PDB file of C-alpha atoms in Angstrom:
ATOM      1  CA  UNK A 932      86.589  73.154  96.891  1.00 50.00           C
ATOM      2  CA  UNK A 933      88.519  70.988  99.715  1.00 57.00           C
ATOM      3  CA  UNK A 934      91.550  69.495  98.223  1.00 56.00           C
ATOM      4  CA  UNK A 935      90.218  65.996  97.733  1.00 67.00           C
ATOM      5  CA  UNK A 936      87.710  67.718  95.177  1.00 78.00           C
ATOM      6  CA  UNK A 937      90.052  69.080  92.734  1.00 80.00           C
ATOM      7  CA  UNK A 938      89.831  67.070  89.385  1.00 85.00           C
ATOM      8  CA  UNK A 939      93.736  66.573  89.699  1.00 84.00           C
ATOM      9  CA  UNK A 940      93.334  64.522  93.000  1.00 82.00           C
ATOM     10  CA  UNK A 941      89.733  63.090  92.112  1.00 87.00           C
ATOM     11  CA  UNK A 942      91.874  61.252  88.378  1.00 87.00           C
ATOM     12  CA  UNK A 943      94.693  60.580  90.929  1.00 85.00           C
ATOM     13  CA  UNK A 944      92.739  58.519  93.382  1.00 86.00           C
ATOM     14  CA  UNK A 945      90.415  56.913  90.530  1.00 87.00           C
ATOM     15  CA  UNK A 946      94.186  55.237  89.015  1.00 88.00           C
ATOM     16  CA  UNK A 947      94.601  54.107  92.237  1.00 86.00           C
ATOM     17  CA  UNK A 948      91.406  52.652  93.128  1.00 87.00           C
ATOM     18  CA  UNK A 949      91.845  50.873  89.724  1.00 88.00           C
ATOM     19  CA  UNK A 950      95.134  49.999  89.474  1.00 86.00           C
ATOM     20  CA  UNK A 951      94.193  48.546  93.422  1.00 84.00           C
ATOM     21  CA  UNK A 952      91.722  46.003  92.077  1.00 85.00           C
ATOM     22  CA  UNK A 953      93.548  43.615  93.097  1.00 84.00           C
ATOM     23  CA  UNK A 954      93.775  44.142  96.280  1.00 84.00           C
ATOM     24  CA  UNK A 955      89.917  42.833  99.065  1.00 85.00           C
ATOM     25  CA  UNK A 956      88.167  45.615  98.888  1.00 84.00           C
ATOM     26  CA  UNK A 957      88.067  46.741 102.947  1.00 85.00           C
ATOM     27  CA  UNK A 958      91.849  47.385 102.209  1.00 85.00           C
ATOM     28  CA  UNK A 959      91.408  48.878  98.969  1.00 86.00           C
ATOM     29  CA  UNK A 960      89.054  51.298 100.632  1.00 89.00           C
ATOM     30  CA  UNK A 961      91.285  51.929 103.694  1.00 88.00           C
ATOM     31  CA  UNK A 962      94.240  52.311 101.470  1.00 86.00           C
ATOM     32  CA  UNK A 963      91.651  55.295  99.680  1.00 87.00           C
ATOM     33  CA  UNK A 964      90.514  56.683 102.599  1.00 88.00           C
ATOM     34  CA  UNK A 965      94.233  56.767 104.079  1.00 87.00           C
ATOM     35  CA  UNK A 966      95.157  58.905 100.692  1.00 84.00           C
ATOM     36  CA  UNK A 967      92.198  61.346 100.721  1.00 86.00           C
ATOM     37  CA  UNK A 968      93.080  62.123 104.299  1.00 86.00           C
ATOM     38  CA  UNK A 969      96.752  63.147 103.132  1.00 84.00           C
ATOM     39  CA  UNK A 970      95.457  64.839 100.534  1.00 81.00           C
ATOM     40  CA  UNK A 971      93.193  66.563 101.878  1.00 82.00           C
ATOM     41  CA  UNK A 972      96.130  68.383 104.598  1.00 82.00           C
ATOM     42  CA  UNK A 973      98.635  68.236 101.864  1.00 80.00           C
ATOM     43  CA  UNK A 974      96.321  70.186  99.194  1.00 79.00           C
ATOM     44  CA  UNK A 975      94.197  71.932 101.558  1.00 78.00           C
ATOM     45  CA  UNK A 976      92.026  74.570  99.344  1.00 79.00           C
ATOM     46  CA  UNK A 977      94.565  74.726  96.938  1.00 77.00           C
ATOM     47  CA  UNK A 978      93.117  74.969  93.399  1.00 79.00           C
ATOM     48  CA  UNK A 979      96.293  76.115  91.518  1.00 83.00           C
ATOM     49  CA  UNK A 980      96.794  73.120  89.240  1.00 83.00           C
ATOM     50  CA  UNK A 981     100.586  73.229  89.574  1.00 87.00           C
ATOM     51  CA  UNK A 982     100.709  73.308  93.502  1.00 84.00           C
ATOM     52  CA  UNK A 983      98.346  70.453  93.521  1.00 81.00           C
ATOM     53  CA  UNK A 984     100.417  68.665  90.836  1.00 85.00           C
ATOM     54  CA  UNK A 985     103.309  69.537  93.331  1.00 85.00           C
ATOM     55  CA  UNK A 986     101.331  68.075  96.016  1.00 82.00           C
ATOM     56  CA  UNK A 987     100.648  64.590  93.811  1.00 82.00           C
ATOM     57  CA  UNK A 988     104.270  64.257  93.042  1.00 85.00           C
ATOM     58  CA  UNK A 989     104.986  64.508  96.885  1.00 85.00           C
ATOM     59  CA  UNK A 990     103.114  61.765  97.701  1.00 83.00           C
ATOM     60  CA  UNK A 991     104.111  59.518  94.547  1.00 84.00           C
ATOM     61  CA  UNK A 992     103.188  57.982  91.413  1.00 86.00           C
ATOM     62  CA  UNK A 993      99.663  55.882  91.964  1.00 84.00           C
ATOM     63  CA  UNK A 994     102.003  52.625  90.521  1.00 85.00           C
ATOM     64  CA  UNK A 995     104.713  53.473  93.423  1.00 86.00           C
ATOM     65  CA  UNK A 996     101.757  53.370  95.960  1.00 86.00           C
ATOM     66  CA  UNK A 997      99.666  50.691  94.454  1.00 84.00           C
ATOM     67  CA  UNK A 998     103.284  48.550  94.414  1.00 85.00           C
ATOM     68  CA  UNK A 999     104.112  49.337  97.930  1.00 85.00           C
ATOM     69  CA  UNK A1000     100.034  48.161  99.122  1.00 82.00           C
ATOM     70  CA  UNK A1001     101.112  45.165  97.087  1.00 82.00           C
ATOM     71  CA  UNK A1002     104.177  43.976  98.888  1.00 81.00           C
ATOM     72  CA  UNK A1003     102.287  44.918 101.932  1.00 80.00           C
ATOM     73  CA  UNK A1004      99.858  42.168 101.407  1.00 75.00           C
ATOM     74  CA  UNK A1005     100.609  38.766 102.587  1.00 68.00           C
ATOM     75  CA  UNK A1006     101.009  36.300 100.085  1.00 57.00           C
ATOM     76  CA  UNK A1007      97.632  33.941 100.860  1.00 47.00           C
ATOM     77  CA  UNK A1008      95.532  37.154  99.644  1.00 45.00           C
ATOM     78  CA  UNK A1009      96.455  37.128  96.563  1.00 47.00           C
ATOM     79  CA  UNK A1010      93.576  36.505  93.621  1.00 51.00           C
ATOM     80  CA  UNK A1011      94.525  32.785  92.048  1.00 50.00           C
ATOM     81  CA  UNK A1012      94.725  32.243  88.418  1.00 51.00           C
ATOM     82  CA  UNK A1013      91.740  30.919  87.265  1.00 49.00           C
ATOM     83  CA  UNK A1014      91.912  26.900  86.971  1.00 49.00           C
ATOM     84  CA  UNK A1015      91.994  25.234  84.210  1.00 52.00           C
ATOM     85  CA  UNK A1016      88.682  22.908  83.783  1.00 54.00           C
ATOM     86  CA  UNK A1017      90.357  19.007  84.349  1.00 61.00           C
ATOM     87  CA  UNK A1018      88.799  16.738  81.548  1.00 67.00           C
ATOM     88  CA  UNK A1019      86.938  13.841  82.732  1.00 76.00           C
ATOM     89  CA  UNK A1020      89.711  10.830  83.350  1.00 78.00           C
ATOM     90  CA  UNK A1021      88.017   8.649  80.420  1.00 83.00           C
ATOM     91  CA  UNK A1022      88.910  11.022  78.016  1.00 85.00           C
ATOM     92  CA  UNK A1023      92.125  11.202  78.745  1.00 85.00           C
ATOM     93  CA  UNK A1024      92.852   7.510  78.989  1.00 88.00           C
ATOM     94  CA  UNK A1025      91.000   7.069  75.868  1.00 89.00           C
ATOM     95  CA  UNK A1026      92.839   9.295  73.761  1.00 86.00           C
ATOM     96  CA  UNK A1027      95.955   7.410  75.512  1.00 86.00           C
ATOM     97  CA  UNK A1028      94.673   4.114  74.323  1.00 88.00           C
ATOM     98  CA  UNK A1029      93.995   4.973  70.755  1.00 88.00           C
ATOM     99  CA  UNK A1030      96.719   6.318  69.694  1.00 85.00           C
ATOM    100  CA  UNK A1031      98.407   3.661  71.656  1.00 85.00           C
ATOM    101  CA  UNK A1032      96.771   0.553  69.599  1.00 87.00           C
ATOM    102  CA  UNK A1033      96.807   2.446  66.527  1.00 85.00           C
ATOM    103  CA  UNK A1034     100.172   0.486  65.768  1.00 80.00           C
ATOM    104  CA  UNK A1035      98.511  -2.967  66.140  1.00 82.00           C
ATOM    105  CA  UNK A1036      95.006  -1.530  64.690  1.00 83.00           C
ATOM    106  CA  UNK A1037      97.436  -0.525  61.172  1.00 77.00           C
ATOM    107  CA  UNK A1038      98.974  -4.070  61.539  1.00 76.00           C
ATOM    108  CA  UNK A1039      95.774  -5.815  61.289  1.00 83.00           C
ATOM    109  CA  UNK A1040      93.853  -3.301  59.072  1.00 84.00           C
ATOM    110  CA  UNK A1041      95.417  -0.448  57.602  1.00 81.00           C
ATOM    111  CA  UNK A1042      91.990   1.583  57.180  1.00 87.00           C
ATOM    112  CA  UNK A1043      91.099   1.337  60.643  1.00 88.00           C
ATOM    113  CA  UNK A1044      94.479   1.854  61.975  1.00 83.00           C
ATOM    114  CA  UNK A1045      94.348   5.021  60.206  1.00 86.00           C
ATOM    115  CA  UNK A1046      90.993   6.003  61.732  1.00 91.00           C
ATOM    116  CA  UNK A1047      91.949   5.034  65.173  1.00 89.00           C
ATOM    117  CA  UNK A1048      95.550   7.335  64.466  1.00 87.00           C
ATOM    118  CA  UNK A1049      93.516  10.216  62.935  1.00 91.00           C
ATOM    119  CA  UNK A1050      90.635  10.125  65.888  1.00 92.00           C
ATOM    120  CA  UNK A1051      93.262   9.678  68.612  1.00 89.00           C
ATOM    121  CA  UNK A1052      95.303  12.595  66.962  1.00 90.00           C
ATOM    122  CA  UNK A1053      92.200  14.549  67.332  1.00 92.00           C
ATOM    123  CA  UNK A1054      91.172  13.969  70.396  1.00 91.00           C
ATOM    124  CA  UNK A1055      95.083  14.408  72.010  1.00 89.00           C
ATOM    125  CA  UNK A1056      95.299  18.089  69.889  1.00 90.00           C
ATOM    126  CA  UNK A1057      91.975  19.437  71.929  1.00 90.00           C
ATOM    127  CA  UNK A1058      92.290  18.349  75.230  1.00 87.00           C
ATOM    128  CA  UNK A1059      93.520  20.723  77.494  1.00 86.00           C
ATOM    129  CA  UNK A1060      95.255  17.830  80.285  1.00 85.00           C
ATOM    130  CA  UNK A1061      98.847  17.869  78.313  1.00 85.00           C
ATOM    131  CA  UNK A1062     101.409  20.829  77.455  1.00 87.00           C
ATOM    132  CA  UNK A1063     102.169  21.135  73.740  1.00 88.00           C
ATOM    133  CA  UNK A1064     105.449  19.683  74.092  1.00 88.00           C
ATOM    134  CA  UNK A1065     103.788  16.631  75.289  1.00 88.00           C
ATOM    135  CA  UNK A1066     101.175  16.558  72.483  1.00 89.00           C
ATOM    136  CA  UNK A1067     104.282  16.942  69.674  1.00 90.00           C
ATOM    137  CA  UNK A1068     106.237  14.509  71.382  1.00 88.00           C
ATOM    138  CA  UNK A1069     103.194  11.731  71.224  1.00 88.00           C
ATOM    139  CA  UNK A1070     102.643  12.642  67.954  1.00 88.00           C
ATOM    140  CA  UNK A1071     105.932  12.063  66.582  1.00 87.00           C
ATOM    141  CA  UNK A1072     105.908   9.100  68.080  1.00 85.00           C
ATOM    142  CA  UNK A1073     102.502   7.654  66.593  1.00 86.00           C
ATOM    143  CA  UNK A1074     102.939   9.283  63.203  1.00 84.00           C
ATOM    144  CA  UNK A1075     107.183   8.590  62.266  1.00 79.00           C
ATOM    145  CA  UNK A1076     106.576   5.293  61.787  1.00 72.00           C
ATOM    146  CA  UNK A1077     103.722   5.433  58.953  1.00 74.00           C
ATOM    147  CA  UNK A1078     105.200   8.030  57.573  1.00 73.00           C
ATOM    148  CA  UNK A1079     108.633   6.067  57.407  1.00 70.00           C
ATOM    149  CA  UNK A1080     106.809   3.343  55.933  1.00 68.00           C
ATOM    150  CA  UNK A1081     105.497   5.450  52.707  1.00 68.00           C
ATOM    151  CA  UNK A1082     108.395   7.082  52.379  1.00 68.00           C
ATOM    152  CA  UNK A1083     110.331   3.250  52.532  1.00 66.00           C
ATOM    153  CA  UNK A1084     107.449   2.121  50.297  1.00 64.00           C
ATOM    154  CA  UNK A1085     109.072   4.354  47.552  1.00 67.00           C
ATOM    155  CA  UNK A1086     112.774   4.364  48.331  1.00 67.00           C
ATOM    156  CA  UNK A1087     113.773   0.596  49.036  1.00 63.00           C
ATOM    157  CA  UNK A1088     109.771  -1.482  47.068  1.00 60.00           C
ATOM    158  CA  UNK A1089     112.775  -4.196  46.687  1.00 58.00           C
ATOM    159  CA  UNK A1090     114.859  -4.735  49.482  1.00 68.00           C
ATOM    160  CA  UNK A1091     112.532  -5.606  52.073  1.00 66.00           C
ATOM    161  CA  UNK A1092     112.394  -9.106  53.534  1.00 73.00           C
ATOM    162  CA  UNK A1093     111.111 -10.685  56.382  1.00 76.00           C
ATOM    163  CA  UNK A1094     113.278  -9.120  59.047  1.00 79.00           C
ATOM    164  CA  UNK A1095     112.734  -5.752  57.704  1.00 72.00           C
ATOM    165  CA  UNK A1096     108.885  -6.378  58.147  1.00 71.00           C
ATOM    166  CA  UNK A1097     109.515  -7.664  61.670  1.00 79.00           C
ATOM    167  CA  UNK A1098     111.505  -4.560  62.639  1.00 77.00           C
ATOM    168  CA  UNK A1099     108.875  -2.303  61.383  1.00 73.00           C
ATOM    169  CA  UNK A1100     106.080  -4.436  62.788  1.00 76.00           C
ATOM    170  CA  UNK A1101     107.720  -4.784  65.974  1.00 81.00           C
ATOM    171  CA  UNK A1102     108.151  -0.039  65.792  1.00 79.00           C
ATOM    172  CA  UNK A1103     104.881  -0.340  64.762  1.00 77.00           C
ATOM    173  CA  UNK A1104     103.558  -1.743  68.054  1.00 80.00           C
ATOM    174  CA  UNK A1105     106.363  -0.547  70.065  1.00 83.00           C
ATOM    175  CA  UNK A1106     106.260   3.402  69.704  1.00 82.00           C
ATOM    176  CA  UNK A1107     102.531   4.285  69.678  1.00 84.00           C
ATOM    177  CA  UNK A1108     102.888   2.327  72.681  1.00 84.00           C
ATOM    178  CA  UNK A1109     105.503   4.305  74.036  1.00 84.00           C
ATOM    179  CA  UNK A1110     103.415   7.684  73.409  1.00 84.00           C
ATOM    180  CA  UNK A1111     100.260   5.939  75.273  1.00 84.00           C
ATOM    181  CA  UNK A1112     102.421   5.219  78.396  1.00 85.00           C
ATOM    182  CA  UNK A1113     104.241   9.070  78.193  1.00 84.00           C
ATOM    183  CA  UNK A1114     100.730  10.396  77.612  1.00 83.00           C
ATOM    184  CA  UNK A1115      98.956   8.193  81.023  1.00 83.00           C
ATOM    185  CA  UNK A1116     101.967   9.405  82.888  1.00 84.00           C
ATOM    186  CA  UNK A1117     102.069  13.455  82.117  1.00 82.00           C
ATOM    187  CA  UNK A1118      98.583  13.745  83.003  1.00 67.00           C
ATOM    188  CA  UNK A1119      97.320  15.983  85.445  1.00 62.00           C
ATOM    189  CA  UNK A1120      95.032  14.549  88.219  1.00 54.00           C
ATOM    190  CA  UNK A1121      91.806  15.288  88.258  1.00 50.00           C
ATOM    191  CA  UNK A1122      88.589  16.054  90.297  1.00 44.00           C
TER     192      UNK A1122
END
């Protein structure tokens, strides 16, 4: 048995290769082939399991080398993280535009204004074209004021006059707005 044949080296270069996937395979292989040649002087016909672990040791850990073959390569070989599919720009913009009339749409009806909110809401929690921060933010933003409103509904049924109602009317239109604009602004570009 030549010394790349003993089981030791054959597990040894197997971590490698694996731990190497990264790496185009031509210099995958000549990083291999560059090992079994060492090996094969350094372990000879050795089939003591201790000199050959000896041997192994010598050369390194398979991380050390596959870490070293790493900073070896330049940086434009590296594998890319997979892209994220861009959504079509109409989606976007309509999710954008619903949730940005959903003030006015509550103003005129306050079914429909809740159906816009609620579809908009949906479709801005399963696209994949804004961060989560973004997402919270424009809900927040489409959502305090209705919720204000209940809860106002409740606490002060007899203090509200007319410039109460404009002030809310005016948030109402203003701040869905506002998340509409953040939203068309924080999107990615796509294809």
């Amino acid at each position: 048995m030549t010394g790349t044949e003993h089981p030791l080296v054959t597990d040894y270069l197997a971590t490698i290769e694996q731990e190497a996937s990264f790496l185009p395979a031509g210099r995958r292989e000549e990083l291999l082939a560059d090992l079994r040649e060492h090996l094969a002087v350094a372990v000879g016909d050795e089939e003591d399991p201790q000199a050959v672990r000896a041997a192994l040791e010598r050369l390194g850990s398979p991380s050390a080398i596959v870490a070293a073959a790493r900073a070896e390569e330049p940086e434009t070989t590296a594998v890319p993280a997979p892209a994220k599919d861009p959504q079509p720009r109409s989606r976007t913009v309509t999710t954008a535009v619903l949730l940005g009339i959903s003030g006015v749409a509550t103003a005129v009806s306050p079914f429909v204004g809740v159906v816009v909110l609620v579809v908009g809401l949906v479709m801005l929690w399963t696209s994949t074209a804004w961060e989560q921060r973004t997402k919270v933010f424009a809900t927040v933003l489409t959502v305090a004021l209705p919720v204000l409103i209940i809860l106002g509904m409740f606490l002060l049924a007899a203090r509200v006059g007319p410039t109460e109602l404009l002030v809310v009317l005016a948030l109402g239109i203003a701040l869905p707005a506002t998340a509409a604009v953040r939203l068309l602004r924080t999107q990615p570009p796509t294809a």
